[in-house]
Amino acid sequence: MTTPLELVILDMAGTTVLDDGVVEQAFQRAAERTGVADRMPWDEALDHVRVTMGQSKIDVFTHLSGGDVPAAQRATAAFEGAYAEIVAEQGVSEIPGAADAIQGLKDSGLKVVLTTGFAPVTRDALIDGLGWQDLIDLALSPVDAGRGRPAPDLVLAALLRTQASSVQAVAVAGDTVSDVESGRRAGAGFVAGVLTGAHDRPALSAAGADAVLSDVTALRGALVQRELLPLITTS
Ligand SMILES: [Mg+2]
């Protein structure tokens, strides 16, 4: 007997929002402007950024700066500024089909919450750029929850804010190992990795994903297949 699903939590960059290297470009600009990664070779810094994709940016910069919290805070501010610049230069696009996929989940009676490692200002710029304010129920940044991923806080904060009845009634999907780990640590009933972002199938599977999907548009079908959602046609 499975618990009926009530809430789906989706990551933003690389899961519902097209990334195309924007996060890496923003990291590069922030590093150039603040020197935050000067204590290690650039390749090593970039590798850390890639491995930790999905985690809170302040946590990533704290590591890069060798634990210098004020330097990490300056770098985080520079990152958010650079990300906003790049979005202004290049625009923001959804992962193809993401908005329809979210609407399909909503039409199935689910709440949909977006989560991100970005600060609220960046998160809201992306949501405004996509015109998704009325599409989603809520969007959460680490500062809204406590700790960033891979801690379970974002998932649990989404559950509390939407008043879902059980962690078993929550599904989580994201493109990074940290997304999958945070879902597992929160006890979510279903945790999926998606292949439109930072990490590959072996990494997402090893992190404990119940399924690894080509992209977010395959999520609803996977939920129906596992009888976590009733098979109803939506338009
Ligand atoms: Mg992501």
PDB file of N, CA, C and O and ligand atoms in Angstrom, residues 11-15 54 149 175-176 179, ligand 1:
ATOM      1  N   ASP A  11      14.016  20.787  -8.317  1.00  0.00           N
ATOM      2  CA  ASP A  11      15.148  21.698  -8.367  1.00  0.00           C
ATOM      3  C   ASP A  11      14.957  22.679  -9.538  1.00  0.00           C
ATOM      4  O   ASP A  11      14.187  22.426 -10.460  1.00  0.00           O
ATOM      5  N   MET A  12      15.679  23.780  -9.481  1.00  0.00           N
ATOM      6  CA  MET A  12      15.591  24.769 -10.567  1.00  0.00           C
ATOM      7  C   MET A  12      16.677  24.513 -11.619  1.00  0.00           C
ATOM      8  O   MET A  12      16.449  23.790 -12.580  1.00  0.00           O
ATOM      9  N   ALA A  13      17.893  25.102 -11.458  1.00  0.00           N
ATOM     10  CA  ALA A  13      18.900  25.036 -12.536  1.00  0.00           C
ATOM     11  C   ALA A  13      19.271  23.596 -12.868  1.00  0.00           C
ATOM     12  O   ALA A  13      19.673  22.822 -12.000  1.00  0.00           O
ATOM     13  N   GLY A  14      19.121  23.244 -14.124  1.00  0.00           N
ATOM     14  CA  GLY A  14      19.473  21.906 -14.594  1.00  0.00           C
ATOM     15  C   GLY A  14      18.338  20.906 -14.493  1.00  0.00           C
ATOM     16  O   GLY A  14      18.459  19.786 -14.997  1.00  0.00           O
ATOM     17  N   THR A  15      17.238  21.297 -13.827  1.00  0.00           N
ATOM     18  CA  THR A  15      16.090  20.384 -13.661  1.00  0.00           C
ATOM     19  C   THR A  15      14.841  20.962 -14.326  1.00  0.00           C
ATOM     20  O   THR A  15      14.199  20.298 -15.139  1.00  0.00           O
ATOM     21  N   GLY A  54      24.330  22.188  -6.918  1.00  0.00           N
ATOM     22  CA  GLY A  54      23.088  21.904  -6.203  1.00  0.00           C
ATOM     23  C   GLY A  54      23.164  22.294  -4.735  1.00  0.00           C
ATOM     24  O   GLY A  54      22.142  22.454  -4.073  1.00  0.00           O
ATOM     25  N   ARG A 149      21.188  21.930   0.492  1.00  0.00           N
ATOM     26  CA  ARG A 149      21.419  20.524   0.173  1.00  0.00           C
ATOM     27  C   ARG A 149      22.914  20.184   0.343  1.00  0.00           C
ATOM     28  O   ARG A 149      23.749  21.069   0.129  1.00  0.00           O
ATOM     29  N   ASP A 175      18.803  17.357 -10.604  1.00  0.00           N
ATOM     30  CA  ASP A 175      19.871  16.935 -11.524  1.00  0.00           C
ATOM     31  C   ASP A 175      21.184  16.623 -10.837  1.00  0.00           C
ATOM     32  O   ASP A 175      22.153  16.277 -11.510  1.00  0.00           O
ATOM     33  N   THR A 176      21.229  16.767  -9.508  1.00  0.00           N
ATOM     34  CA  THR A 176      22.516  16.573  -8.830  1.00  0.00           C
ATOM     35  C   THR A 176      22.432  15.518  -7.736  1.00  0.00           C
ATOM     36  O   THR A 176      21.351  15.232  -7.193  1.00  0.00           O
ATOM     37  N   ASP A 179      20.751  16.870  -4.724  1.00  0.00           N
ATOM     38  CA  ASP A 179      19.281  16.816  -4.756  1.00  0.00           C
ATOM     39  C   ASP A 179      18.788  15.452  -4.290  1.00  0.00           C
ATOM     40  O   ASP A 179      17.854  15.342  -3.490  1.00  0.00           O
TER      41      ASP A 179
HETATM   42 MG    MG B   1      20.277  21.818 -10.221  1.00  0.00          MG
END
